[in-house]
mmCIF file of C-alpha atoms in Angstrom:
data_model
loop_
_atom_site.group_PDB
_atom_site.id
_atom_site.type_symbol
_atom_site.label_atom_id
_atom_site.label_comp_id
_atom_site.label_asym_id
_atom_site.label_seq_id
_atom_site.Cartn_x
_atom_site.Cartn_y
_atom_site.Cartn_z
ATOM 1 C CA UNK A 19 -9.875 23.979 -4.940
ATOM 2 C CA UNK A 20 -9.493 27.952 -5.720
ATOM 3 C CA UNK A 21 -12.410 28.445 -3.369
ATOM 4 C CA UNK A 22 -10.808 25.978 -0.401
ATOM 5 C CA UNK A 23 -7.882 28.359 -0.897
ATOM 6 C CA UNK A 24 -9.649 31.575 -0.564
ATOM 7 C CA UNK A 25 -11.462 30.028 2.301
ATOM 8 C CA UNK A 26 -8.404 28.781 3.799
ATOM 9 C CA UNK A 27 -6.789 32.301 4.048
ATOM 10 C CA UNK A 28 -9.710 34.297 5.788
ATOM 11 C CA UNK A 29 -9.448 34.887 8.925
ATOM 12 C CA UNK A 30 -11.668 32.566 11.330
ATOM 13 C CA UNK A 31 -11.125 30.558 14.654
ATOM 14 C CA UNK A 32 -8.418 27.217 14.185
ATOM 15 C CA UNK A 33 -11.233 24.692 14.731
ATOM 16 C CA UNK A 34 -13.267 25.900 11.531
ATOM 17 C CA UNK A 35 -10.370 26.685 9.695
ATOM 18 C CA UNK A 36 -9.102 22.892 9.960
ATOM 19 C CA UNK A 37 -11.828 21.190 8.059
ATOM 20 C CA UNK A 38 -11.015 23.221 5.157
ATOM 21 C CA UNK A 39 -7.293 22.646 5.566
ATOM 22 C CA UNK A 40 -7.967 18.572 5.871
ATOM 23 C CA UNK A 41 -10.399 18.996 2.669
ATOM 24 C CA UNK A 42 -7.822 20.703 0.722
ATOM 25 C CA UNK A 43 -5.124 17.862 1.684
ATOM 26 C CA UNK A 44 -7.616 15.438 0.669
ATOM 27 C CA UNK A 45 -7.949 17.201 -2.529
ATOM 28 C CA UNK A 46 -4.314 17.824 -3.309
ATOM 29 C CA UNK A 47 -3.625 13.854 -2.255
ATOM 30 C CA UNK A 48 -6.431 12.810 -4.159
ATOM 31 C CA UNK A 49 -4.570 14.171 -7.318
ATOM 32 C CA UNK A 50 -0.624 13.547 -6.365
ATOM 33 C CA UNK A 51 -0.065 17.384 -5.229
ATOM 34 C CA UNK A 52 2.790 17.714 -2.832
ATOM 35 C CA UNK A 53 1.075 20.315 -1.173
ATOM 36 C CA UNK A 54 -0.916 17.709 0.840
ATOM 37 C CA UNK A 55 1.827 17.430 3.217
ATOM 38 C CA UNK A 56 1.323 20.970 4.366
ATOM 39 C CA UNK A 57 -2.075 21.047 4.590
ATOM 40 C CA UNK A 58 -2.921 18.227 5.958
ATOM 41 C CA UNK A 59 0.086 18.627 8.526
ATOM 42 C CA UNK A 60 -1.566 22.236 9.549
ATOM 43 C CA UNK A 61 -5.069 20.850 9.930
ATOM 44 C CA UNK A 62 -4.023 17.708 12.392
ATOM 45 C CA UNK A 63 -2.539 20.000 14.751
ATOM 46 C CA UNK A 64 -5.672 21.789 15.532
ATOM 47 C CA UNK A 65 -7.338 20.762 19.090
ATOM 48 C CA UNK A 66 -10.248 18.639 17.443
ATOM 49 C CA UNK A 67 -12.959 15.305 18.004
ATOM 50 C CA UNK A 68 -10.718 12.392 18.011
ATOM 51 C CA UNK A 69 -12.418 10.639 15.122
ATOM 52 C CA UNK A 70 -11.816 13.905 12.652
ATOM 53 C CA UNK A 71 -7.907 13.916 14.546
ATOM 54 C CA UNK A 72 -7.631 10.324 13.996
ATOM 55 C CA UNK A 73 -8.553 10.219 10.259
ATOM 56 C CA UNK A 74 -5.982 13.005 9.642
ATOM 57 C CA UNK A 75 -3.507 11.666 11.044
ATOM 58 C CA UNK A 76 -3.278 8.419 9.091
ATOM 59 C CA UNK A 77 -4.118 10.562 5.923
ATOM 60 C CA UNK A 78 -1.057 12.618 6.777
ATOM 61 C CA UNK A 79 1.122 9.324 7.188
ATOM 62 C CA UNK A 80 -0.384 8.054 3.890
ATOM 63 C CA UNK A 81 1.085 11.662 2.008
ATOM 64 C CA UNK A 82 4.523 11.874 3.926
ATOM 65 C CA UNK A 83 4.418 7.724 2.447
ATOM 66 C CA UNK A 84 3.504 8.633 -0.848
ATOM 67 C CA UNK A 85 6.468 10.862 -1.391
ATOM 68 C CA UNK A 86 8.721 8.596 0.787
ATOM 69 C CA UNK A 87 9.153 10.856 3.689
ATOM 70 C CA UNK A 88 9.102 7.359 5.715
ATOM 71 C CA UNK A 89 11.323 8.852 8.738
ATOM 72 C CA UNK A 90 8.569 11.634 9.187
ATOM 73 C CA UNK A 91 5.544 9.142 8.455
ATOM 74 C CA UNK A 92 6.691 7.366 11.594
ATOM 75 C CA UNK A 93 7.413 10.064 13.789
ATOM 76 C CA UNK A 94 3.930 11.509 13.243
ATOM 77 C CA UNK A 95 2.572 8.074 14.175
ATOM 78 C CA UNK A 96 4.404 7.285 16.768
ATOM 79 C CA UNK A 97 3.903 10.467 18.590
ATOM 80 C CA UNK A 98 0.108 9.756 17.983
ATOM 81 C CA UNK A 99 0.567 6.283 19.337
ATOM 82 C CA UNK A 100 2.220 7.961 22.754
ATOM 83 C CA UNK A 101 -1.120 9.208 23.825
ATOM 84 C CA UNK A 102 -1.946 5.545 24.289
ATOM 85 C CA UNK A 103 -4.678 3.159 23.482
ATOM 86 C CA UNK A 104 -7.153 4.827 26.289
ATOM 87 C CA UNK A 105 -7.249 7.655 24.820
ATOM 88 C CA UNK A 106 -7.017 6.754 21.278
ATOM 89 C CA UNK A 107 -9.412 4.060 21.705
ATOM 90 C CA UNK A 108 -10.074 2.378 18.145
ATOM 91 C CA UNK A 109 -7.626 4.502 16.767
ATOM 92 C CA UNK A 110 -4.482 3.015 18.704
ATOM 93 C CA UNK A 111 -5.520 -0.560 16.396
ATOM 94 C CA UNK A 112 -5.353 1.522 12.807
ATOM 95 C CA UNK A 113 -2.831 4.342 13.893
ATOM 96 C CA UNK A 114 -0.648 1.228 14.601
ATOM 97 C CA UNK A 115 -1.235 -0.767 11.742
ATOM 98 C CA UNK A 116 -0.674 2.639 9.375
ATOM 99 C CA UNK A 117 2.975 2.580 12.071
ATOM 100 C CA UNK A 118 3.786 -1.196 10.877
ATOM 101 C CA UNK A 119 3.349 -0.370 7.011
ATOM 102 C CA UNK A 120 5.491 2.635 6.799
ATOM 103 C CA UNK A 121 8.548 0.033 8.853
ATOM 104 C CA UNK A 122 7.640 -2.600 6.445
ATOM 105 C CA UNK A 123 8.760 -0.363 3.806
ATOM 106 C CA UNK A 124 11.325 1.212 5.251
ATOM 107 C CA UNK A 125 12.958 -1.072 8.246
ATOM 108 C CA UNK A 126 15.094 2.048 8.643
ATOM 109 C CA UNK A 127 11.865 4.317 10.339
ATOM 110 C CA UNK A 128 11.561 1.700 13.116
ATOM 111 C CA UNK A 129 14.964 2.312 14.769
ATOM 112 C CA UNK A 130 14.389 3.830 18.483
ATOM 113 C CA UNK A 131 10.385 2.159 17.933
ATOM 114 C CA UNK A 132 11.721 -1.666 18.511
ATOM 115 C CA UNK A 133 9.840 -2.102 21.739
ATOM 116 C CA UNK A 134 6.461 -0.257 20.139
ATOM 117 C CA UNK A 135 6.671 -2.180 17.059
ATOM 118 C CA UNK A 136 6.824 -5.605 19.169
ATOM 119 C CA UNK A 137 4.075 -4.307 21.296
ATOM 120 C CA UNK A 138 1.932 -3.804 18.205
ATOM 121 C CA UNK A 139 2.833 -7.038 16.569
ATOM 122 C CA UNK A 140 1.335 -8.681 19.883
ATOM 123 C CA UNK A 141 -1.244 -6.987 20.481
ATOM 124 C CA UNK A 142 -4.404 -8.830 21.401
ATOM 125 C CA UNK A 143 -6.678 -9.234 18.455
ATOM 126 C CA UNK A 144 -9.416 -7.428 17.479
ATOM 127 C CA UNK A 145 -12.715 -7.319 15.654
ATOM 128 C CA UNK A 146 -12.997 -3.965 14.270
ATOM 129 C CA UNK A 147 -11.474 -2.286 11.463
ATOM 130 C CA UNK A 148 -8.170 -1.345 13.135
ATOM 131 C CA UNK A 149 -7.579 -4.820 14.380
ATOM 132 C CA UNK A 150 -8.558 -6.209 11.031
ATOM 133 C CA UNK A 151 -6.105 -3.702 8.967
ATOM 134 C CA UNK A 152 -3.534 -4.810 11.997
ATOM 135 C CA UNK A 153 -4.273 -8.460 11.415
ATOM 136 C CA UNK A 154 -3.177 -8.406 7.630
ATOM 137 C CA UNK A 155 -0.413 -6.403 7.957
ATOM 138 C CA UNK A 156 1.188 -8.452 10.819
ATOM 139 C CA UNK A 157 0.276 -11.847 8.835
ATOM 140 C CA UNK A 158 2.065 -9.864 5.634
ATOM 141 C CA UNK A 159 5.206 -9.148 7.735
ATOM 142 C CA UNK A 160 5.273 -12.590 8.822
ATOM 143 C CA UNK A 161 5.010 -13.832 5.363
ATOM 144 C CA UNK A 162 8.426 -11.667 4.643
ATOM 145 C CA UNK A 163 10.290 -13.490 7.048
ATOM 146 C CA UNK A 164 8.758 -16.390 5.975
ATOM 147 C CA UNK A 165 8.061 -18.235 9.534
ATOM 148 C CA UNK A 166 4.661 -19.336 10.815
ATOM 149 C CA UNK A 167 2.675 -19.566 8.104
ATOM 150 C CA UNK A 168 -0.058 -21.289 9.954
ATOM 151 C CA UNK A 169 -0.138 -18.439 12.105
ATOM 152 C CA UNK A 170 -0.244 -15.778 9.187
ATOM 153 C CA UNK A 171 -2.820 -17.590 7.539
ATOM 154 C CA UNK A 172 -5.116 -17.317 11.027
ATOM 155 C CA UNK A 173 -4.912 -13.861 11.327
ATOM 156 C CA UNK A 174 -4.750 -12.828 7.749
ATOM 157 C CA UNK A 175 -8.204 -14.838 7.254
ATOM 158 C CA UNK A 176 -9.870 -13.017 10.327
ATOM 159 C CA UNK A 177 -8.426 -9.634 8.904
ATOM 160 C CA UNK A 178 -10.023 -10.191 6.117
ATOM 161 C CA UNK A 179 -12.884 -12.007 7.144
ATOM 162 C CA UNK A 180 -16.645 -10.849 6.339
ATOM 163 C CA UNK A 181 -15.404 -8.491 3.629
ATOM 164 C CA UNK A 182 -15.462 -5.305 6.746
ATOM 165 C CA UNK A 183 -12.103 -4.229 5.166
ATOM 166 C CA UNK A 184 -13.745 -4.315 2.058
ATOM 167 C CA UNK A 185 -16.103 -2.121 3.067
ATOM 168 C CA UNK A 186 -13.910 0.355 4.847
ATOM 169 C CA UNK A 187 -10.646 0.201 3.302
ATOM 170 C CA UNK A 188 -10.717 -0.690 0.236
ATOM 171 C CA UNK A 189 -6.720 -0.379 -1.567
ATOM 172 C CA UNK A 190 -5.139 0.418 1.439
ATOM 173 C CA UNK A 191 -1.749 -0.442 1.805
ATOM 174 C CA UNK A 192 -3.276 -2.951 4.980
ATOM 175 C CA UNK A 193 -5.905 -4.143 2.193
ATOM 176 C CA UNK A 194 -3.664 -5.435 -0.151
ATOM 177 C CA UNK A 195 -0.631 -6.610 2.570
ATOM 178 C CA UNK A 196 -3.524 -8.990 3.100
ATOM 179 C CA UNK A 197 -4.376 -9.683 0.083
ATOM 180 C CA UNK A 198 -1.042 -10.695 -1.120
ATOM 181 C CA UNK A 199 -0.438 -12.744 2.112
ATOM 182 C CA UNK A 200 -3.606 -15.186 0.967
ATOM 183 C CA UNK A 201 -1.745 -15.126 -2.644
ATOM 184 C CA UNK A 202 1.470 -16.483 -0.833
ATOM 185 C CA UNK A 203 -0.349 -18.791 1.213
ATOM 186 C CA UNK A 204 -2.213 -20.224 -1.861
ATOM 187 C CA UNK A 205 -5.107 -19.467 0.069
ATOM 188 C CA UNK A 206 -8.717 -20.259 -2.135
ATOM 189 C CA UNK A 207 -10.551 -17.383 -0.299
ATOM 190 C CA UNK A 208 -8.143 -14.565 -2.323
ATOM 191 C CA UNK A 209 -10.725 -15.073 -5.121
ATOM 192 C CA UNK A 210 -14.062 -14.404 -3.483
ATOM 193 C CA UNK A 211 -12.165 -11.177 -1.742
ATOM 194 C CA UNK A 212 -10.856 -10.140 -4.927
ATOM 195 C CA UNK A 213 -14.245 -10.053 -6.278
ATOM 196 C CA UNK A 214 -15.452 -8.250 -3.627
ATOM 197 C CA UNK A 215 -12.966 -5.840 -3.617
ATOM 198 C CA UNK A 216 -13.569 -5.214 -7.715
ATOM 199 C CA UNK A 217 -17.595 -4.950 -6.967
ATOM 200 C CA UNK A 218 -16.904 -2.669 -3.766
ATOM 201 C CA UNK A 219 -14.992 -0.478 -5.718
ATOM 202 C CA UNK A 220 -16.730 -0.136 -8.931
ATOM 203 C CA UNK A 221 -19.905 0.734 -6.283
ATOM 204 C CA UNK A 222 -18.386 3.269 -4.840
ATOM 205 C CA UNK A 223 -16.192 4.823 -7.781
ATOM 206 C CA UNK A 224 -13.050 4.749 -6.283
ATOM 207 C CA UNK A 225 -10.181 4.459 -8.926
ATOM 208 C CA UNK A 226 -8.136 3.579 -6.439
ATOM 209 C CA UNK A 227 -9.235 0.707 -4.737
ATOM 210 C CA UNK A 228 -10.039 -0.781 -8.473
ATOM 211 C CA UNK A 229 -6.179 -0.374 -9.515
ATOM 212 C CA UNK A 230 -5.291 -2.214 -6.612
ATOM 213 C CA UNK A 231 -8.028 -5.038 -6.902
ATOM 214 C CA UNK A 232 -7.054 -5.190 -10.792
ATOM 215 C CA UNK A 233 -3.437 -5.489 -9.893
ATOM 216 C CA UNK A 234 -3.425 -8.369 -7.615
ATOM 217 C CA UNK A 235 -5.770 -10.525 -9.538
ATOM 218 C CA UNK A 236 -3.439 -10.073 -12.595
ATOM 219 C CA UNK A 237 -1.048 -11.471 -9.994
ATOM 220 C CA UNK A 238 -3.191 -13.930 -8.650
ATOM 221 C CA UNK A 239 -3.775 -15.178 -12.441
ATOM 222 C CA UNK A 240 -0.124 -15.408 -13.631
ATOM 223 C CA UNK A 241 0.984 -17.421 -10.201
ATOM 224 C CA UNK A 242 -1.591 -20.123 -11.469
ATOM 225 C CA UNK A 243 -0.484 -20.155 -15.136
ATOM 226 C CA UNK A 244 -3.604 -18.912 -16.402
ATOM 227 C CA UNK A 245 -1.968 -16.450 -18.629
ATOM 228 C CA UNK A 246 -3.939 -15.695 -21.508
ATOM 229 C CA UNK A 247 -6.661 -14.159 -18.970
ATOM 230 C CA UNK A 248 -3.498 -12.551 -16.970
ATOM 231 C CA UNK A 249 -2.233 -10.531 -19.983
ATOM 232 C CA UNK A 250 -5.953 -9.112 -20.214
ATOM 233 C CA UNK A 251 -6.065 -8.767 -16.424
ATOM 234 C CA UNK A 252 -2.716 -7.019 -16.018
ATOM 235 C CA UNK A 253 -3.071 -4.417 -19.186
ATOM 236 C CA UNK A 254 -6.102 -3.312 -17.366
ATOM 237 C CA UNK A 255 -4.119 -3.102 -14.416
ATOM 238 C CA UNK A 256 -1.470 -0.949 -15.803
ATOM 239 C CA UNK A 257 -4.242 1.447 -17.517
ATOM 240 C CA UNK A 258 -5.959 1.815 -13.867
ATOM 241 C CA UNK A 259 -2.899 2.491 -12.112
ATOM 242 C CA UNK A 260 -2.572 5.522 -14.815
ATOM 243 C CA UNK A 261 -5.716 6.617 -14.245
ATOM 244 C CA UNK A 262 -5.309 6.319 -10.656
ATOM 245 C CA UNK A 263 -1.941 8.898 -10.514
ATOM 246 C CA UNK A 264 -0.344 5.636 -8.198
ATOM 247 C CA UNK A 265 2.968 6.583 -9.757
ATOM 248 C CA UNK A 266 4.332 3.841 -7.085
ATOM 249 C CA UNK A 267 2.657 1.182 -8.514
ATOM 250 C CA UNK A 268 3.065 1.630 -11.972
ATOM 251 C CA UNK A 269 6.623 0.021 -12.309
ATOM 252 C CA UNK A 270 5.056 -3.252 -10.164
ATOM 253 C CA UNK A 271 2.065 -3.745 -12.388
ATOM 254 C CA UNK A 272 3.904 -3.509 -15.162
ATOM 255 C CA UNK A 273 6.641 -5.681 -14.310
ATOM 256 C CA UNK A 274 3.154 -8.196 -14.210
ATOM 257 C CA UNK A 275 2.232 -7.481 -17.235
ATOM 258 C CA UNK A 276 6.210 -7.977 -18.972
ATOM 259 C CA UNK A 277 6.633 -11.738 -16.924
ATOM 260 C CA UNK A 278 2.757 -12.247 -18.263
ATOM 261 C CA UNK A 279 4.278 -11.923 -21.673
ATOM 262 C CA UNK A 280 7.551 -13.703 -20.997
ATOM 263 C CA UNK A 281 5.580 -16.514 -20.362
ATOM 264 C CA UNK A 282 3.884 -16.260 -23.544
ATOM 265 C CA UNK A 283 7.117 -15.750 -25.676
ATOM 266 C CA UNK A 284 6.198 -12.235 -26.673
ATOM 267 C CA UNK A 285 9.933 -11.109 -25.712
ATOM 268 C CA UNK A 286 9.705 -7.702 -27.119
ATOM 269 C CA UNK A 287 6.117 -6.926 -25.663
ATOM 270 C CA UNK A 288 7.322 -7.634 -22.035
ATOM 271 C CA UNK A 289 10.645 -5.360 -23.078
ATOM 272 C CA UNK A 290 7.688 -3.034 -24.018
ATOM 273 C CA UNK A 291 5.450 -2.970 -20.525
ATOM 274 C CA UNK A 292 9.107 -2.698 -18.626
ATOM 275 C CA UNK A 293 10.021 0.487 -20.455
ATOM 276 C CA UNK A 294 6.534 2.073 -20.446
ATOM 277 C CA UNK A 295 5.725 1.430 -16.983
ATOM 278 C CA UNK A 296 8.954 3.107 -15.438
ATOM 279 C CA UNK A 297 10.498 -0.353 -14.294
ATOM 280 C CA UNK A 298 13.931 0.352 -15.729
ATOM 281 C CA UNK A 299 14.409 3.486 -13.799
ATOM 282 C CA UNK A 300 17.613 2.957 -11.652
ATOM 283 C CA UNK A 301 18.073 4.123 -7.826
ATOM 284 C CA UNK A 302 14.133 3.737 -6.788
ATOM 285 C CA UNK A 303 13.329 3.724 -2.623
ATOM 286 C CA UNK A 304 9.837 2.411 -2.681
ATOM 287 C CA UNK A 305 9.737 -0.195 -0.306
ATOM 288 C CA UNK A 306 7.837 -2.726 -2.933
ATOM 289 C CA UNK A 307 11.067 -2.187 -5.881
ATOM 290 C CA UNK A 308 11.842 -5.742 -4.895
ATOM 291 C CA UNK A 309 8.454 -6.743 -7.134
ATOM 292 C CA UNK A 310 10.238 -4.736 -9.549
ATOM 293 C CA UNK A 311 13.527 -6.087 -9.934
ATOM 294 C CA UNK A 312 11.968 -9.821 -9.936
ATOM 295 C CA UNK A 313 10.441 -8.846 -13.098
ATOM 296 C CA UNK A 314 13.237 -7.154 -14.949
ATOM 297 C CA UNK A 315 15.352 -10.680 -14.265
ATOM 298 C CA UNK A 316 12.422 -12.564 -15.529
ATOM 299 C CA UNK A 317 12.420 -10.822 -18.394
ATOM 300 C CA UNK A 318 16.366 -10.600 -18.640
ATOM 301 C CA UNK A 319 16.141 -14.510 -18.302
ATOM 302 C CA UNK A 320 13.815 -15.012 -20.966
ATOM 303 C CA UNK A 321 15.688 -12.770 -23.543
ATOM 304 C CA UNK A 322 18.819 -14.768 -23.500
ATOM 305 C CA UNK A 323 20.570 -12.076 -21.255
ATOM 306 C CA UNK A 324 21.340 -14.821 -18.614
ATOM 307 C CA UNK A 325 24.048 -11.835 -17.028
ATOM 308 C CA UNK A 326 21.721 -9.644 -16.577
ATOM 309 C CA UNK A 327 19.388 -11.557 -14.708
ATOM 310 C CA UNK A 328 21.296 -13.050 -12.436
ATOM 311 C CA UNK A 329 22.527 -8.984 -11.845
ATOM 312 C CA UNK A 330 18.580 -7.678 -11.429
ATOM 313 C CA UNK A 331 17.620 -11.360 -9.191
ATOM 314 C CA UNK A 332 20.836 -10.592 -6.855
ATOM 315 C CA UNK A 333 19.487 -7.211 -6.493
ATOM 316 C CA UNK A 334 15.978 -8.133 -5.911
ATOM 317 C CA UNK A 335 17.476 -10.483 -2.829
ATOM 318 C CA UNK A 336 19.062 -7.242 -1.656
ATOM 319 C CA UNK A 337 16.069 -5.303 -1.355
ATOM 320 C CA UNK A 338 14.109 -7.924 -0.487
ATOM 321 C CA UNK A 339 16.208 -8.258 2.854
ATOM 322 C CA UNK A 340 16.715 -4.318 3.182
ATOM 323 C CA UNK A 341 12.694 -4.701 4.152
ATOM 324 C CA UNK A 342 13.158 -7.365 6.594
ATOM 325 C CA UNK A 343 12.271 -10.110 4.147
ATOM 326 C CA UNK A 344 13.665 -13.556 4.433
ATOM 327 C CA UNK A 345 14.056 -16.639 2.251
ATOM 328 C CA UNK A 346 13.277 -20.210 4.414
#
């Protein structure tokens, strides 16, 4: 990283200066630095090949995400989106996926981007990886509002279909939008793409895309009862999620883990995972705190403290709705 620095503040043309700017965002992201932002933010506005603009781009929407900068997210997608799908050509799919995740999350971003967001809901579909990743996340948004399931489950099994996703985006947000879209559905195929996902990402040594995996097939388990292999699968959930630095996603998996061990009647071990994993922790804007709150009210319920779970399940109804979500 010292090096990328030094490297970074010689003086040299823009368009050899930018790869070392994108490589020190990648860094810096790679390791929860908020310094990602910058760089990565000076290195996508140097004149540059499409594919290497492209990439930034969504990698710069992923940071401004990560520290919920969602307003900003969306502006630097949208105005990537304006140069239209000719000229962004496989990029206009992904970019505009990336643009539906970061309104999923925060409803709020979308205002002024109605008609855009429509467009992209509708958009014909699409075999390749940006019309996959668009698939699941429109099937996932349509699982919020909880209309058309037939239709989610169509395009959330040809997002997901012939494991490309696996193969190229692995943990994404998109990834596991899908992913948890099958779980809703009570789809059998989550399994086999679970598995995949775990293999794919133990292959290719990516911490991240195993955290996520691990997560959702704790998730997966406790939905169907099997909960002595849930606790196991959901521990190592939690510990990957440390390793990982997904700071996000450490209240979620551990509010797994604590209804895992409601379940089992180990009150003060679910009490436990809440407090460790950050889940108590008041005034949170992630877009996923819903997950959250459904857990503390589990948990409430199965201490006794009937008050307090109605309290945490009302607000887990609120936030639900704040991110367009809808009970049939």
């Amino acid at each position: 990283v010292r090096h990328l620095q030094r490297c970074a503040l010689e003086p040299q043309p823009p368009a050899a200066r930018a790869p070392v700017l994108a490589r020190l965002g990648l860094l810096a992201q790679s390791h929860g630095d908020p310094g990602a932002v910058a760089h990565l933010r000076a290195a996508q506005a140097v004149e540059q090949p499409l594919e290497a603009w492209g990439e930034l781009t969504e990698r710069l929407s992923i940071a401004l995400v990560a520290e919920e900068r969602y307003a900003e997210a969306a502006q630097v997608l949208v105005v990537a989106l304006d140069r239209g799908s000719a000229a962004l050509g496989r990029w206009w799919h992904r970019l505009g996926a990336q643009l539906l995740d970061v309104v999923t999350l925060q409803p709020a971003a979308a205002a002024g981007r109605e008609d855009l967001v429509a467009r992209l809901e509708a958009a014909e579909p699409a075999g390749d990886v940006g019309g996959r990743m668009l698939d699941c996340i429109v099937a996932y948004r349509e699982a919020l509002r909880g209309r058309r399931p037939a239709a989610a489950g169509v395009r959330v099994l040809r997002g997901l279909g012939e494991d490309v996703l696996v193969e190229a985006v692995n943990g994404s947000d998109t990834f596991v939008c899908g992913c948890w879209t099958l779980l809703a559905l009570d789809s059998p195929r989550i399994s086999p793409v679970l598995a995949a996902a775990l293999e794919h990402a133990h292959r290719d040594g990516s911490s991240y895309a195993h955290a996520g995996a691990k997560g959702l097939v704790a998730l997966s388990l406790l939905w169907r009862g099997e909960l002595v292999e849930a606790e196991v699968q959901a521990r190592e959930a939690v510990t990957a999620v440390r390793a990982a630095r997904l700071h996000h996603d450490l209240p979620v998996v551990s509010g797994f883990l604590a209804e895992v061990r409601a379940c089992r009647g180990d009150v003060a071990g679910a009490q436990e995972a809440l407090r460790r994993g950050q889940a108590l922790d008041a005034g949170h804007g992630h877009g996923s705190w819903y997950w959250v709150l459904y857990s503390v009210g589990a948990v409430h319920a199965a201490c006794g403290r009937h008050g307090e779970a109605v309290e945490a399940l009302l607000a887990c109804g609120r936030r639900f709705a704040a991110v367009g979500g809808e009970n049939p």
